[in-house]
mmCIF file of C-alpha atoms and ligand atoms in Angstrom:
data_model
loop_
_atom_site.group_PDB
_atom_site.id
_atom_site.type_symbol
_atom_site.label_atom_id
_atom_site.label_comp_id
_atom_site.label_asym_id
_atom_site.label_seq_id
_atom_site.Cartn_x
_atom_site.Cartn_y
_atom_site.Cartn_z
ATOM 1 C CA UNK D 1 -22.005 -75.482 -46.002
ATOM 2 C CA UNK D 2 -20.777 -78.947 -46.926
ATOM 3 C CA UNK D 3 -20.392 -80.110 -50.509
ATOM 4 C CA UNK D 4 -23.516 -82.232 -50.535
ATOM 5 C CA UNK D 5 -25.691 -79.386 -49.316
ATOM 6 C CA UNK D 6 -24.105 -76.998 -51.814
ATOM 7 C CA UNK D 7 -24.773 -79.345 -54.716
ATOM 8 C CA UNK D 8 -28.355 -79.877 -53.559
ATOM 9 C CA UNK D 9 -28.926 -76.129 -53.288
ATOM 10 C CA UNK D 10 -27.518 -75.452 -56.749
ATOM 11 C CA UNK D 11 -29.529 -78.345 -58.178
ATOM 12 C CA UNK D 12 -32.719 -76.850 -56.713
ATOM 13 C CA UNK D 13 -32.006 -73.498 -58.315
ATOM 14 C CA UNK D 14 -31.161 -74.995 -61.683
ATOM 15 C CA UNK D 15 -34.318 -77.064 -61.562
ATOM 16 C CA UNK D 16 -36.447 -74.032 -60.773
ATOM 17 C CA UNK D 17 -34.896 -72.175 -63.683
ATOM 18 C CA UNK D 18 -34.944 -74.884 -66.358
ATOM 19 C CA UNK D 19 -38.074 -76.848 -65.487
ATOM 20 C CA UNK D 20 -40.291 -77.143 -68.529
ATOM 21 C CA UNK D 21 -37.748 -75.586 -70.893
ATOM 22 C CA UNK D 22 -38.557 -76.929 -74.344
ATOM 23 C CA UNK D 23 -35.510 -76.376 -76.550
ATOM 24 C CA UNK D 24 -33.632 -79.441 -75.299
ATOM 25 C CA UNK D 25 -32.076 -77.938 -72.185
ATOM 26 C CA UNK D 26 -34.727 -78.854 -69.714
ATOM 27 C CA UNK D 27 -34.006 -79.986 -66.162
ATOM 28 C CA UNK D 28 -33.966 -83.687 -67.120
ATOM 29 C CA UNK D 29 -31.189 -83.056 -69.644
ATOM 30 C CA UNK D 30 -29.190 -81.599 -66.761
ATOM 31 C CA UNK D 31 -29.973 -84.608 -64.570
ATOM 32 C CA UNK D 32 -28.785 -87.017 -67.285
ATOM 33 C CA UNK D 33 -25.578 -85.075 -67.884
ATOM 34 C CA UNK D 34 -24.951 -84.832 -64.152
ATOM 35 C CA UNK D 35 -25.413 -88.586 -63.706
ATOM 36 C CA UNK D 36 -23.268 -89.495 -66.737
ATOM 37 C CA UNK D 37 -20.520 -87.079 -65.681
ATOM 38 C CA UNK D 38 -20.426 -88.718 -62.246
ATOM 39 C CA UNK D 39 -20.289 -92.141 -63.869
ATOM 40 C CA UNK D 40 -17.369 -91.273 -66.172
ATOM 41 C CA UNK D 41 -15.653 -89.233 -63.474
ATOM 42 C CA UNK D 42 -15.756 -92.275 -61.180
ATOM 43 C CA UNK D 43 -12.982 -93.870 -63.267
ATOM 44 C CA UNK D 44 -10.598 -90.964 -62.680
ATOM 45 C CA UNK D 45 -8.858 -89.098 -59.951
ATOM 46 C CA UNK D 46 -10.751 -85.864 -60.535
ATOM 47 C CA UNK D 47 -12.365 -83.070 -58.586
ATOM 48 C CA UNK D 48 -15.918 -84.386 -58.387
ATOM 49 C CA UNK D 49 -17.258 -81.140 -56.888
ATOM 50 C CA UNK D 50 -16.104 -79.246 -59.980
ATOM 51 C CA UNK D 51 -17.612 -81.923 -62.242
ATOM 52 C CA UNK D 52 -20.957 -81.906 -60.495
ATOM 53 C CA UNK D 53 -21.265 -78.115 -60.366
ATOM 54 C CA UNK D 54 -20.215 -77.747 -63.998
ATOM 55 C CA UNK D 55 -22.679 -80.439 -65.104
ATOM 56 C CA UNK D 56 -25.476 -78.737 -63.173
ATOM 57 C CA UNK D 57 -24.665 -75.267 -64.461
ATOM 58 C CA UNK D 58 -23.456 -75.952 -68.008
ATOM 59 C CA UNK D 59 -26.707 -74.842 -69.679
ATOM 60 C CA UNK D 60 -27.822 -72.248 -67.165
ATOM 61 C CA UNK D 61 -27.834 -69.549 -69.827
ATOM 62 C CA UNK D 62 -27.231 -70.270 -73.500
ATOM 63 C CA UNK D 63 -25.616 -67.776 -75.901
ATOM 64 C CA UNK D 64 -27.993 -68.994 -78.614
ATOM 65 C CA UNK D 65 -30.859 -67.347 -76.734
ATOM 66 C CA UNK D 66 -28.975 -64.250 -75.600
ATOM 67 C CA UNK D 67 -27.855 -62.568 -78.801
ATOM 68 C CA UNK D 68 -24.755 -64.725 -79.022
ATOM 69 C CA UNK D 69 -23.426 -63.471 -75.671
ATOM 70 C CA UNK D 70 -21.013 -66.295 -74.847
ATOM 71 C CA UNK D 71 -20.202 -64.928 -71.401
ATOM 72 C CA UNK D 72 -23.796 -65.119 -70.175
ATOM 73 C CA UNK D 73 -23.426 -68.737 -68.996
ATOM 74 C CA UNK D 74 -20.166 -68.364 -67.057
ATOM 75 C CA UNK D 75 -21.349 -65.046 -65.575
ATOM 76 C CA UNK D 76 -24.650 -66.452 -64.364
ATOM 77 C CA UNK D 77 -22.919 -69.508 -62.887
ATOM 78 C CA UNK D 78 -20.360 -67.333 -61.101
ATOM 79 C CA UNK D 79 -22.951 -65.166 -59.455
ATOM 80 C CA UNK D 80 -24.910 -68.215 -58.261
ATOM 81 C CA UNK D 81 -21.787 -69.824 -56.771
ATOM 82 C CA UNK D 82 -20.579 -66.619 -55.140
ATOM 83 C CA UNK D 83 -23.784 -66.492 -53.099
ATOM 84 C CA UNK D 84 -22.688 -69.733 -51.450
ATOM 85 C CA UNK D 85 -19.133 -68.528 -50.837
ATOM 86 C CA UNK D 86 -17.679 -71.220 -53.048
ATOM 87 C CA UNK D 87 -13.865 -70.813 -53.206
ATOM 88 C CA UNK D 88 -12.772 -68.785 -56.191
ATOM 89 C CA UNK D 89 -10.575 -71.604 -57.422
ATOM 90 C CA UNK D 90 -13.630 -73.868 -57.740
ATOM 91 C CA UNK D 91 -15.683 -71.109 -59.374
ATOM 92 C CA UNK D 92 -12.935 -70.538 -61.905
ATOM 93 C CA UNK D 93 -12.727 -74.223 -62.736
ATOM 94 C CA UNK D 94 -16.513 -74.456 -63.165
ATOM 95 C CA UNK D 95 -16.921 -71.309 -65.247
ATOM 96 C CA UNK D 96 -13.918 -72.326 -67.355
ATOM 97 C CA UNK D 97 -15.667 -75.583 -68.194
ATOM 98 C CA UNK D 98 -18.950 -73.878 -69.033
ATOM 99 C CA UNK D 99 -17.094 -71.541 -71.372
ATOM 100 C CA UNK D 100 -15.280 -74.370 -73.113
ATOM 101 C CA UNK D 101 -17.849 -77.088 -73.595
ATOM 102 C CA UNK D 102 -20.405 -75.776 -75.991
ATOM 103 C CA UNK D 103 -20.191 -77.174 -79.485
ATOM 104 C CA UNK D 104 -19.198 -74.462 -81.906
ATOM 105 C CA UNK D 105 -20.519 -76.259 -84.902
ATOM 106 C CA UNK D 106 -18.205 -75.584 -87.756
ATOM 107 C CA UNK D 107 -16.255 -78.453 -89.236
ATOM 108 C CA UNK D 108 -12.778 -77.253 -88.381
ATOM 109 C CA UNK D 109 -13.560 -75.887 -84.957
ATOM 110 C CA UNK D 110 -13.127 -78.318 -82.108
ATOM 111 C CA UNK D 111 -13.337 -77.004 -78.633
ATOM 112 C CA UNK D 112 -11.328 -79.358 -76.473
ATOM 113 C CA UNK D 113 -11.561 -78.509 -72.783
ATOM 114 C CA UNK D 114 -8.254 -77.826 -71.062
ATOM 115 C CA UNK D 115 -8.988 -79.948 -67.985
ATOM 116 C CA UNK D 116 -10.027 -83.557 -67.521
ATOM 117 C CA UNK D 117 -13.044 -82.401 -65.504
ATOM 118 C CA UNK D 118 -14.115 -80.288 -68.497
ATOM 119 C CA UNK D 119 -13.571 -83.141 -70.920
ATOM 120 C CA UNK D 120 -15.763 -85.390 -68.806
ATOM 121 C CA UNK D 121 -18.628 -82.909 -68.562
ATOM 122 C CA UNK D 122 -18.387 -82.255 -72.296
ATOM 123 C CA UNK D 123 -18.500 -85.999 -72.971
ATOM 124 C CA UNK D 124 -21.588 -86.380 -70.798
ATOM 125 C CA UNK D 125 -23.283 -83.434 -72.538
ATOM 126 C CA UNK D 126 -22.465 -84.789 -75.988
ATOM 127 C CA UNK D 127 -23.621 -88.294 -75.134
ATOM 128 C CA UNK D 128 -27.039 -86.832 -74.385
ATOM 129 C CA UNK D 129 -27.234 -85.620 -78.002
ATOM 130 C CA UNK D 130 -26.941 -89.137 -79.462
ATOM 131 C CA UNK D 131 -28.761 -92.439 -79.044
ATOM 132 C CA UNK D 132 -32.489 -92.707 -78.399
ATOM 133 C CA UNK D 133 -32.557 -89.616 -76.236
ATOM 134 C CA UNK D 134 -30.485 -87.629 -78.690
ATOM 135 C CA UNK D 135 -32.960 -88.436 -81.453
ATOM 136 C CA UNK D 136 -35.847 -87.323 -79.266
ATOM 137 C CA UNK D 137 -34.032 -84.102 -78.378
ATOM 138 C CA UNK D 138 -33.230 -83.349 -82.004
ATOM 139 C CA UNK D 139 -36.857 -83.620 -83.078
ATOM 140 C CA UNK D 140 -37.995 -81.705 -80.021
ATOM 141 C CA UNK D 141 -35.542 -78.926 -80.881
ATOM 142 C CA UNK D 142 -36.575 -78.956 -84.545
ATOM 143 C CA UNK D 143 -40.216 -78.499 -83.557
ATOM 144 C CA UNK D 144 -39.283 -75.726 -81.153
ATOM 145 C CA UNK D 145 -37.277 -73.947 -83.860
ATOM 146 C CA UNK D 146 -39.944 -74.459 -86.508
ATOM 147 C CA UNK D 147 -37.666 -76.500 -88.772
ATOM 148 C CA UNK D 148 -38.917 -79.272 -91.025
ATOM 149 C CA UNK D 149 -38.279 -82.820 -90.057
ATOM 150 C CA UNK D 150 -36.852 -83.798 -93.414
ATOM 151 C CA UNK D 151 -36.596 -82.419 -96.919
ATOM 152 C CA UNK D 152 -35.123 -84.815 -99.484
ATOM 153 C CA UNK D 153 -34.230 -81.822 -101.654
ATOM 154 C CA UNK D 154 -32.024 -80.134 -99.086
ATOM 155 C CA UNK D 155 -28.590 -81.633 -98.532
ATOM 156 C CA UNK D 156 -26.773 -81.404 -95.215
ATOM 157 C CA UNK D 157 -24.213 -78.624 -95.006
ATOM 158 C CA UNK D 158 -21.033 -78.741 -93.006
ATOM 159 C CA UNK D 159 -20.850 -75.211 -91.744
ATOM 160 C CA UNK D 160 -17.826 -73.240 -92.692
ATOM 161 C CA UNK D 161 -17.737 -71.280 -89.484
ATOM 162 C CA UNK D 162 -19.486 -70.626 -86.229
ATOM 163 C CA UNK D 163 -21.660 -67.861 -87.664
ATOM 164 C CA UNK D 164 -23.007 -70.229 -90.297
ATOM 165 C CA UNK D 165 -23.811 -72.837 -87.636
ATOM 166 C CA UNK D 166 -25.590 -70.318 -85.459
ATOM 167 C CA UNK D 167 -27.828 -68.984 -88.156
ATOM 168 C CA UNK D 168 -28.486 -72.438 -89.545
ATOM 169 C CA UNK D 169 -32.104 -73.367 -90.260
ATOM 170 C CA UNK D 170 -31.766 -76.778 -91.747
ATOM 171 C CA UNK D 171 -33.889 -79.846 -91.241
ATOM 172 C CA UNK D 172 -33.668 -82.139 -88.265
ATOM 173 C CA UNK D 173 -32.451 -85.056 -90.380
ATOM 174 C CA UNK D 174 -29.691 -82.801 -91.700
ATOM 175 C CA UNK D 175 -28.734 -82.051 -88.116
ATOM 176 C CA UNK D 176 -27.800 -85.724 -87.759
ATOM 177 C CA UNK D 177 -25.174 -85.264 -90.481
ATOM 178 C CA UNK D 178 -24.121 -81.801 -89.396
ATOM 179 C CA UNK D 179 -23.569 -82.685 -85.764
ATOM 180 C CA UNK D 180 -24.873 -85.898 -84.250
ATOM 181 C CA UNK D 181 -22.931 -88.364 -86.407
ATOM 182 C CA UNK D 182 -19.714 -86.413 -85.791
ATOM 183 C CA UNK D 183 -19.837 -86.688 -82.039
ATOM 184 C CA UNK D 184 -18.431 -90.191 -81.584
ATOM 185 C CA UNK D 185 -15.068 -88.957 -82.892
ATOM 186 C CA UNK D 186 -15.043 -86.111 -80.424
ATOM 187 C CA UNK D 187 -15.214 -87.875 -77.104
ATOM 188 C CA UNK D 188 -12.458 -86.996 -74.667
ATOM 189 C CA UNK D 189 -12.437 -90.188 -72.597
ATOM 190 C CA UNK D 190 -12.393 -93.862 -73.647
ATOM 191 C CA UNK D 191 -15.354 -94.544 -71.335
ATOM 192 C CA UNK D 192 -17.508 -92.030 -73.223
ATOM 193 C CA UNK D 193 -16.226 -93.205 -76.568
ATOM 194 C CA UNK D 194 -17.418 -96.713 -75.916
ATOM 195 C CA UNK D 195 -20.895 -95.513 -74.991
ATOM 196 C CA UNK D 196 -20.865 -93.185 -77.999
ATOM 197 C CA UNK D 197 -20.054 -95.992 -80.432
ATOM 198 C CA UNK D 198 -23.062 -97.916 -79.254
ATOM 199 C CA UNK D 199 -25.354 -94.883 -79.494
ATOM 200 C CA UNK D 200 -23.901 -94.022 -82.886
ATOM 201 C CA UNK D 201 -24.893 -97.444 -84.244
ATOM 202 C CA UNK D 202 -28.394 -96.738 -83.041
ATOM 203 C CA UNK D 203 -28.439 -93.398 -84.928
ATOM 204 C CA UNK D 204 -27.265 -95.162 -88.076
ATOM 205 C CA UNK D 205 -29.958 -97.851 -87.763
ATOM 206 C CA UNK D 206 -32.531 -95.168 -87.152
ATOM 207 C CA UNK D 207 -31.518 -93.224 -90.267
ATOM 208 C CA UNK D 208 -31.631 -96.387 -92.397
ATOM 209 C CA UNK D 209 -35.073 -97.168 -91.161
ATOM 210 C CA UNK D 210 -36.223 -93.565 -91.596
ATOM 211 C CA UNK D 211 -35.090 -93.541 -95.182
ATOM 212 C CA UNK D 212 -36.663 -96.912 -95.957
ATOM 213 C CA UNK D 213 -39.979 -95.792 -94.533
ATOM 214 C CA UNK D 214 -39.673 -92.461 -96.371
ATOM 215 C CA UNK D 215 -39.316 -94.339 -99.632
ATOM 216 C CA UNK D 216 -42.147 -96.673 -98.790
ATOM 217 C CA UNK D 217 -39.820 -99.645 -98.608
ATOM 218 C CA UNK D 218 -40.371 -100.690 -95.020
HETATM 219 P P1 ADP B 301 -25.480 -78.434 -76.254
HETATM 220 O O1 ADP B 301 -26.439 -78.947 -75.201
HETATM 221 O O2 ADP B 301 -24.355 -79.368 -76.507
HETATM 222 O O3 ADP B 301 -25.079 -77.007 -76.079
HETATM 223 P P2 ADP B 301 -27.201 -77.515 -78.331
HETATM 224 O O4 ADP B 301 -27.657 -76.417 -77.471
HETATM 225 O O5 ADP B 301 -26.541 -77.197 -79.622
HETATM 226 O O6 ADP B 301 -26.247 -78.523 -77.595
HETATM 227 O O7 ADP B 301 -28.393 -78.463 -78.624
HETATM 228 C C1 ADP B 301 -29.292 -78.948 -77.646
HETATM 229 C C2 ADP B 301 -30.037 -80.127 -78.247
HETATM 230 O O8 ADP B 301 -30.765 -79.702 -79.389
HETATM 231 C C3 ADP B 301 -29.095 -81.219 -78.738
HETATM 232 O O9 ADP B 301 -29.655 -82.491 -78.513
HETATM 233 C C4 ADP B 301 -28.956 -80.909 -80.205
HETATM 234 O O10 ADP B 301 -28.659 -82.036 -80.995
HETATM 235 C C5 ADP B 301 -30.310 -80.359 -80.544
HETATM 236 N N1 ADP B 301 -30.195 -79.406 -81.650
HETATM 237 C C6 ADP B 301 -29.429 -78.297 -81.723
HETATM 238 N N2 ADP B 301 -29.535 -77.689 -82.933
HETATM 239 C C7 ADP B 301 -30.403 -78.452 -83.631
HETATM 240 C C8 ADP B 301 -30.954 -78.391 -84.941
HETATM 241 N N3 ADP B 301 -30.630 -77.409 -85.792
HETATM 242 N N4 ADP B 301 -31.823 -79.347 -85.324
HETATM 243 C C9 ADP B 301 -32.161 -80.345 -84.467
HETATM 244 N N5 ADP B 301 -31.685 -80.473 -83.226
HETATM 245 C C10 ADP B 301 -30.829 -79.543 -82.790
HETATM 246 NI NI1 NI B 302 -26.268 -79.507 -72.354
#
């Protein structure tokens, strides 16, 4: 099977599995990450097959919905790729990326992928959490999780550790301070950083406007 056919087959399976998912990891999130990862990857001498497969499979199974089992994603991806006889070297690169890219939340914990391909997929995934789409995803997730949109009496918390981030039930506006506004400093490539700066400005403008409207000033 050639690379194009393999990618198409994996994309079909991911689509079937994630279509209509409502916590922010739906198929269209995958499509955006896939496209952005290809765009950033285009500036580098990288293994584009690894990038595309990792982008497609990076959210195939999330520890947050499987009792914190962090191996569920890499394991699921591996078994899908093995069915297509993908070389083990490629499978290892892809599962390694899936393992490394998820945001662990706590202030001091930064998971920096060990390969450029991983850094690029992580950048693409993080870019989808900021800007206009990031805002939409945050409120969609908040609704899904049953969190309030905003509570002026609850301050944002920077989580001390991963456990605290996982069990966090704060408001969606707090999520901007706990995660979204931190992402521009965490891009791995200059290409992503430039896009992130622009999206970050948009988040800032949005928060200003939100607070003005909240106070009845705009
Ligand atoms: P990733 O796709 O990087 O693994 P997550 O699974 O943590 O990210 O989040 C998926 C989407 O849901 C992101 O856009 C993220 O900002 C949003 N999200 C996650 N946790 C919260 C939260 N507590 N409140 C609002 N949005 C959230
Ligand atoms: Ni994702």
